[in-house]
XYZ file of C-alpha atoms in Angstrom:
411
model
C 0.223 -0.145 -0.145
C 1.296 3.299 -0.740
C 2.443 5.876 1.777
C 2.379 8.560 -0.892
C -1.112 9.948 -2.463
C -1.735 12.018 -5.736
C -3.985 14.572 -6.576
C -3.881 16.620 -10.184
C -6.293 20.144 -10.770
C -5.942 19.814 -14.695
C -6.548 22.961 -16.849
C -5.926 23.075 -20.031
C -2.403 24.827 -20.394
C -1.445 23.874 -16.829
C -1.370 21.200 -13.873
C -1.128 21.340 -10.128
C 0.202 18.782 -8.240
C 0.545 18.223 -4.750
C 2.239 14.447 -2.981
C 0.703 14.436 0.568
C 1.928 11.501 3.064
C -0.244 9.172 4.815
C -0.883 11.578 7.557
C -2.238 14.340 5.039
C 1.287 16.628 5.040
C 1.893 17.997 2.006
C 5.379 16.590 1.190
C 6.053 18.112 -2.165
C 3.983 20.693 -4.912
C 4.557 20.838 -8.774
C 2.465 22.844 -11.285
C 3.318 21.191 -14.784
C 2.430 22.604 -18.641
C 0.065 20.371 -20.702
C 2.939 18.754 -22.802
C 5.570 15.938 -23.025
C 8.297 18.270 -21.001
C 5.285 18.474 -18.233
C 4.231 14.695 -18.276
C 8.270 13.966 -17.637
C 8.153 16.536 -14.482
C 5.756 14.865 -13.231
C 7.178 11.391 -13.633
C 10.598 12.541 -12.518
C 8.742 14.189 -9.051
C 6.960 10.955 -8.763
C 10.489 8.953 -8.943
C 11.993 10.863 -5.855
C 9.216 10.020 -3.909
C 8.988 6.199 -4.132
C 7.258 5.713 -7.413
C 8.620 2.462 -8.586
C 7.067 -0.202 -11.364
C 6.208 -2.696 -8.384
C 4.913 0.369 -5.748
C 3.659 3.131 -7.815
C 1.758 6.085 -6.365
C -1.888 6.165 -6.797
C -3.051 9.353 -8.894
C -6.359 11.453 -8.385
C -8.033 13.540 -10.778
C -11.441 15.224 -12.005
C -11.621 13.661 -15.561
C -11.077 10.134 -17.104
C -9.648 11.466 -20.621
C -7.202 13.454 -21.614
C -3.478 12.979 -22.914
C -2.635 13.386 -19.709
C -4.830 10.643 -18.455
C -3.847 8.524 -21.475
C 0.258 8.991 -20.550
C -0.361 7.791 -17.268
C -2.885 4.706 -17.718
C -0.135 3.670 -20.423
C 2.546 3.322 -17.480
C 0.226 0.654 -15.166
C -0.479 2.959 -12.242
C -4.115 3.201 -10.520
C -5.728 6.308 -11.687
C -8.729 7.657 -9.930
C -11.702 10.131 -11.551
C -13.145 12.118 -9.124
C -16.613 13.085 -9.573
C -15.715 17.066 -9.653
C -19.716 17.275 -7.502
C -17.956 14.728 -5.145
C -14.912 17.181 -4.992
C -16.929 19.863 -4.248
C -18.185 18.337 -0.679
C -14.588 17.219 0.431
C -13.444 20.650 0.122
C -16.448 21.905 2.023
C -15.382 19.016 4.683
C -11.947 20.848 5.182
C -12.640 24.405 5.156
C -16.350 26.163 5.427
C -14.789 29.780 4.387
C -15.416 28.984 0.538
C -11.883 29.568 -0.307
C -10.899 27.799 -3.706
C -7.592 27.588 -5.304
C -6.579 25.470 -8.346
C -3.651 24.135 -5.526
C -5.849 23.439 -3.085
C -8.340 21.584 -5.154
C -5.646 19.189 -5.952
C -4.453 18.917 -2.418
C -8.128 17.488 -1.868
C -7.678 15.250 -4.722
C -4.871 14.004 -3.024
C -6.243 13.719 -0.136
C -9.869 11.510 -0.717
C -7.063 8.833 -1.929
C -5.522 9.193 1.383
C -8.982 8.750 3.291
C -11.609 7.334 1.138
C -9.711 5.337 -1.311
C -11.232 2.106 -0.876
C -14.629 4.260 -1.540
C -13.585 5.049 -5.152
C -12.859 2.982 -7.981
C -9.790 3.301 -10.417
C -10.404 3.703 -13.624
C -10.315 0.258 -15.186
C -7.243 -1.643 -17.093
C -8.679 -1.788 -20.603
C -6.708 -3.311 -23.255
C -5.461 -0.602 -26.030
C -7.956 -2.814 -28.902
C -10.959 -2.110 -26.535
C -9.724 1.572 -25.656
C -10.022 1.706 -29.693
C -13.593 0.391 -29.936
C -14.831 2.199 -27.145
C -13.544 5.613 -28.762
C -14.838 4.304 -32.145
C -18.274 3.025 -31.192
C -18.770 6.377 -28.769
C -18.020 8.735 -31.390
C -20.605 6.551 -34.071
C -23.121 7.159 -31.316
C -22.417 10.863 -31.337
C -22.754 11.333 -34.892
C -25.881 9.107 -35.029
C -27.713 11.613 -32.296
C -25.627 14.170 -34.613
C -27.768 13.205 -37.394
C -31.164 13.286 -35.989
C -30.760 16.740 -34.403
C -29.413 17.769 -38.225
C -32.960 15.763 -39.423
C -35.076 17.241 -36.642
C -33.471 21.002 -37.891
C -34.163 20.131 -41.285
C -37.891 19.317 -40.781
C -38.673 21.377 -38.590
C -37.128 24.230 -41.378
C -39.526 22.635 -44.127
C -42.380 22.741 -42.256
C -42.087 26.512 -42.488
C -42.355 26.711 -45.949
C -42.190 23.344 -48.048
C -45.062 20.526 -46.858
C -44.942 18.592 -49.787
C -41.389 17.524 -48.974
C -42.134 16.054 -45.587
C -45.518 14.743 -47.349
C -43.195 13.068 -49.642
C -40.122 11.775 -47.770
C -41.522 12.089 -43.936
C -43.353 10.145 -41.796
C -44.424 6.273 -41.518
C -43.675 4.216 -44.604
C -41.737 6.869 -46.006
C -37.693 6.729 -46.837
C -37.119 9.497 -43.860
C -35.575 12.586 -44.640
C -31.648 11.764 -44.302
C -32.203 8.905 -47.169
C -30.255 9.513 -49.970
C -33.203 9.655 -52.479
C -35.001 12.403 -50.227
C -31.538 14.048 -50.214
C -30.828 14.321 -53.554
C -34.285 15.224 -54.544
C -34.890 18.223 -52.252
C -31.011 19.107 -53.153
C -32.003 19.502 -56.743
C -35.510 20.819 -56.240
C -35.306 23.096 -52.297
C -38.586 24.926 -52.808
C -42.023 23.918 -54.104
C -41.646 25.994 -57.383
C -38.328 23.755 -58.326
C -40.365 20.841 -57.278
C -43.382 21.331 -59.398
C -41.102 22.093 -62.252
C -39.447 18.830 -62.093
C -40.406 16.697 -64.955
C -40.886 12.682 -64.956
C -37.576 12.082 -66.814
C -35.430 14.719 -64.453
C -37.298 12.327 -61.430
C -36.617 9.243 -63.043
C -33.192 10.333 -63.208
C -32.489 11.447 -59.698
C -34.494 8.200 -58.619
C -31.730 6.132 -60.520
C -28.712 7.904 -58.692
C -29.686 6.227 -55.590
C -31.215 3.141 -54.513
C -34.011 1.972 -56.204
C -37.425 2.016 -54.224
C -39.347 -1.138 -53.869
C -41.976 0.190 -55.086
C -40.080 0.822 -58.420
C -39.208 3.892 -60.070
C -41.957 4.715 -62.166
C -44.659 4.211 -59.390
C -42.284 6.962 -57.227
C -41.715 9.700 -59.812
C -45.942 9.566 -60.201
C -46.315 9.474 -56.779
C -43.757 12.622 -56.335
C -45.166 14.486 -59.352
C -48.658 14.054 -57.764
C -47.490 15.559 -54.278
C -45.186 18.009 -55.723
C -47.999 19.407 -58.060
C -50.862 19.475 -55.450
C -52.152 22.734 -54.387
C -50.550 23.728 -51.002
C -49.885 27.431 -48.834
C -47.096 29.353 -50.253
C -44.119 31.701 -49.026
C -44.261 35.225 -51.161
C -41.568 33.942 -53.923
C -38.590 35.975 -52.583
C -39.166 34.575 -49.172
C -39.386 30.995 -50.521
C -36.678 31.636 -52.526
C -34.369 32.537 -49.513
C -35.531 29.655 -47.572
C -34.540 27.484 -49.782
C -30.909 28.428 -49.718
C -30.959 27.330 -46.017
C -32.515 24.168 -46.669
C -30.027 23.753 -49.254
C -27.239 24.413 -46.406
C -29.400 21.746 -43.967
C -29.044 19.338 -47.083
C -25.044 19.699 -46.868
C -24.858 19.600 -43.558
C -26.991 16.397 -43.391
C -25.037 14.750 -46.114
C -22.038 15.410 -43.850
C -23.362 13.760 -40.792
C -24.621 10.874 -42.961
C -21.502 10.214 -43.904
C -19.886 10.850 -41.138
C -22.291 7.560 -39.434
C -21.655 5.612 -42.134
C -17.355 5.606 -42.114
C -17.392 5.672 -38.544
C -19.843 2.585 -38.788
C -17.419 0.659 -40.840
C -14.403 1.723 -38.570
C -16.007 0.862 -35.850
C -17.564 -2.965 -37.183
C -13.938 -3.487 -38.448
C -12.116 -2.898 -35.269
C -14.624 -4.585 -32.975
C -14.877 -8.115 -35.077
C -11.028 -8.132 -34.225
C -12.056 -7.837 -30.846
C -11.330 -11.250 -28.816
C -14.990 -10.435 -27.356
C -16.752 -9.857 -30.045
C -17.905 -13.600 -30.796
C -18.719 -13.742 -26.843
C -21.047 -10.517 -27.200
C -22.795 -10.940 -30.559
C -23.776 -14.611 -29.605
C -26.599 -13.323 -27.669
C -29.823 -11.999 -28.947
C -30.864 -8.632 -29.982
C -26.916 -7.975 -30.253
C -25.549 -6.752 -33.593
C -22.095 -5.584 -34.347
C -22.977 -2.250 -34.015
C -24.517 -2.442 -30.668
C -22.402 -5.105 -29.166
C -19.696 -2.512 -30.065
C -21.293 -0.284 -27.607
C -21.960 -2.699 -25.262
C -17.936 -3.373 -25.122
C -17.418 0.034 -25.388
C -18.803 0.999 -21.865
C -18.402 -2.003 -19.728
C -15.076 -2.730 -21.375
C -12.654 -5.952 -21.086
C -10.642 -5.251 -17.944
C -12.559 -8.793 -16.079
C -11.545 -6.757 -12.427
C -13.601 -3.593 -13.432
C -16.650 -5.169 -11.396
C -16.896 -6.912 -8.292
C -19.714 -9.197 -9.630
C -23.297 -9.024 -12.153
C -24.889 -6.733 -9.502
C -22.370 -3.865 -9.895
C -22.065 -4.251 -13.795
C -26.242 -3.915 -13.229
C -26.318 -0.690 -11.212
C -23.543 0.647 -13.314
C -26.137 0.359 -16.413
C -28.726 1.525 -14.897
C -30.837 -1.763 -14.634
C -31.173 -2.321 -11.354
C -33.881 -0.728 -9.270
C -32.799 1.767 -6.511
C -34.423 0.535 -3.005
C -34.934 4.082 -0.689
C -36.364 2.847 2.859
C -36.561 4.974 5.447
C -38.619 4.492 8.717
C -42.118 3.603 7.116
C -41.447 4.363 4.413
C -39.769 1.820 1.597
C -40.253 2.169 -2.371
C -38.204 0.842 -5.606
C -37.762 3.018 -7.847
C -35.700 2.943 -11.626
C -32.103 4.000 -11.241
C -31.330 7.605 -12.333
C -27.635 7.877 -12.333
C -26.607 5.219 -14.740
C -24.171 5.112 -17.497
C -26.617 6.733 -20.173
C -24.670 5.169 -23.032
C -25.182 1.898 -21.783
C -28.191 2.380 -20.834
C -29.603 3.777 -24.289
C -27.827 0.396 -25.546
C -29.696 -1.506 -23.626
C -32.866 -0.705 -23.985
C -32.090 -1.240 -27.598
C -30.719 -4.697 -26.581
C -33.674 -6.312 -24.989
C -35.954 -4.780 -27.640
C -34.588 -6.262 -30.540
C -33.963 -9.411 -28.135
C -38.047 -9.821 -28.153
C -38.044 -11.487 -31.505
C -36.290 -14.390 -30.101
C -38.328 -17.481 -28.121
C -36.416 -17.098 -24.894
C -36.463 -13.477 -24.185
C -39.712 -12.970 -25.354
C -41.193 -15.404 -23.055
C -39.157 -13.758 -19.744
C -40.692 -10.516 -21.358
C -44.384 -11.837 -21.147
C -44.443 -13.426 -17.698
C -43.349 -10.011 -16.293
C -45.556 -8.468 -18.563
C -48.519 -10.675 -17.028
C -47.431 -10.093 -13.544
C -48.401 -6.374 -13.561
C -45.284 -4.396 -14.895
C -45.341 -1.563 -17.737
C -43.651 -2.175 -20.584
C -40.564 -0.271 -19.490
C -40.198 -2.364 -16.627
C -40.522 -5.202 -18.184
C -37.941 -4.382 -21.099
C -35.602 -2.864 -18.246
C -35.835 -5.999 -16.026
C -35.053 -8.466 -19.514
C -32.071 -5.665 -20.119
C -31.115 -6.777 -16.471
C -31.287 -10.603 -16.865
C -29.425 -10.634 -20.469
C -26.711 -8.267 -19.053
C -26.145 -10.594 -16.031
C -25.517 -13.542 -18.655
C -23.299 -11.438 -20.857
C -21.545 -10.671 -17.606
C -20.722 -14.365 -16.403
C -20.111 -15.555 -20.267
C -17.505 -13.312 -20.586
C -16.414 -14.025 -17.255
C -16.030 -18.002 -18.386
C -15.263 -17.174 -22.283
C -18.759 -19.178 -23.002
C -21.132 -18.147 -25.766
C -25.002 -17.537 -24.782
C -26.929 -20.474 -24.534
C -30.450 -20.124 -24.206
C -31.744 -22.741 -21.866
C -29.011 -21.581 -19.108
C -29.880 -18.290 -19.432
C -33.367 -18.428 -19.195
C -33.819 -21.638 -17.139
C -37.604 -22.308 -16.480
C -38.612 -21.115 -13.194
C -39.474 -24.102 -10.354
C -42.844 -23.405 -9.612
C -43.617 -22.768 -13.286
C -41.824 -26.803 -14.327
C -44.146 -27.973 -11.344
């Protein structure tokens, strides 16, 4: 057990670093620059105070990201990412004057490790391949969210002057505003006036440049002509033209967002399929390559990260929270959780309903009085626990073991 503890108050241009001993006495302090020279100064300071490969000094910092954290992780030492809200509470513990400085904040972080190291978890020791999958999967998820924001912006804009575009491409059974077909036609005809002038041959040429519609090109041409030439409310001509210019820029941004999603999806799939856990994860019902990559990105491949299956379920928000005080006793859904993993888990459980065993489990929960969301969350809880044990034992999904028939039902 280390007798020296390090805290880092990070900033964009510099970092404040104190070292404290087991009695809380500050034995050293240093301000380093955010570059290679600063990192070398930090490692030299740690070495001067007993840091070795066998007994490394632990570090507390308020962020799990950044070049400094990545380089510290590469040394193999334990790094504790302390939540800034938790660090603020610890600051009040030592002083009620509300005084604040970077050096004092760094000292608070070091003292958190000295007094409550057991109550905080170090950053997981994920492999390089696992960290690469996490970076790509999160980037792809962000790109999907960005694309949806662009779709919403374009839809809101088209409602102001171009309702025919929404009738043609937006809604159930329609290709969607983000489809290549919609983007191609709207880029060529960004105003209702332009759309009404499109001839059959022009529409046919545009449709041939994208994926062919299921109904056939000629049928789609006639459908679009009928929509674009129908009577509708219109803006004044100059206003309509101005709004068309804005729509053209929004479509260009949507094109870029769609291309980003496609490129990141391909890179994510390639990195995930090369990971040794890919076969186990994709053996589960409801998990595709991309959704499996998202799950791996959040749980990582460090087998010591979670103490047991209950810990990973709580981390994902699949396990409920019990609040008991006096005569009050309620069980509610967990609000503090990994939002990315919870979002992936909802889609995972929903997709798993297509298979027999998960569907039977979901139906039993519904028959017991649970709402759809609660039953789906319970199914995610069940699947996540199974995944934890499969990864620990390097075993593939087995529905007979994962969803064994309850004894009371079997009887």
